[in-house]
Amino acid sequence: MSARDKFHNVVKLALQKDGWRITHDPLLIRIENITDMYIDLGAERIIAAEREGQIIAVEVKNFIGTSTISEFHTAVGQFINYRYALEEIDSERILYLAVPLNTYNDFLNRPFIKTIIQRSQINLIVYDVETEEITRWQI
């Protein structure tokens, strides 16, 4: 398993504050008929939560590296892979990408990036690192 994202626990706490119960930490995604392939890129970072009959999976990203666009490419790729995997094994679970508020305001709100998010149908959870709270759900 890879290392947890820096803000993994921040998002976990923010979800709990928002009324979610953490059911998996991480959520392992195992696809059959693909030899020795586990989609575990975000398995450590994926938090599964359940609320009012809804179940979600959350891929946590911190965007604190040297290249935000590079991290965005990785995040979009992971998100799409996880979404396809979930469609096969757990189709009721809705996948979200959790991003920090400052990244959302400074980067993800750019018109071109917003277009990619919309066209790729990426659901977002925006979290505030300081208050450890969710500030926005975007579907």
C-alpha angles and dihedrals in degrees: 000000000000125000120281120257114260092246098041093114092043090058092042091054092043091054091049090049087051091056101264124136115219109231102171130026097200113009108217115215114201119181119202124224092032108099115237093341118140120172094222102137088113097018091112091043097044115099118190117205136177128213130169091339093313119118125197141179120214128204108201120214127178103186094209098131127105096265118046092184091053091051089047091054090052093046093050091048093049092045093053093046092049093046092054091046092049091050088060101044108019109016095168093062114095116216122222133184110220114212132176118258094241091053090048092051098040103035117008092054093063109115096240093046091046089053091053091049092049096044091046090048093230114174113216136207110192114204133190110227093201099050095029090226137125111250101180143014113202124187 
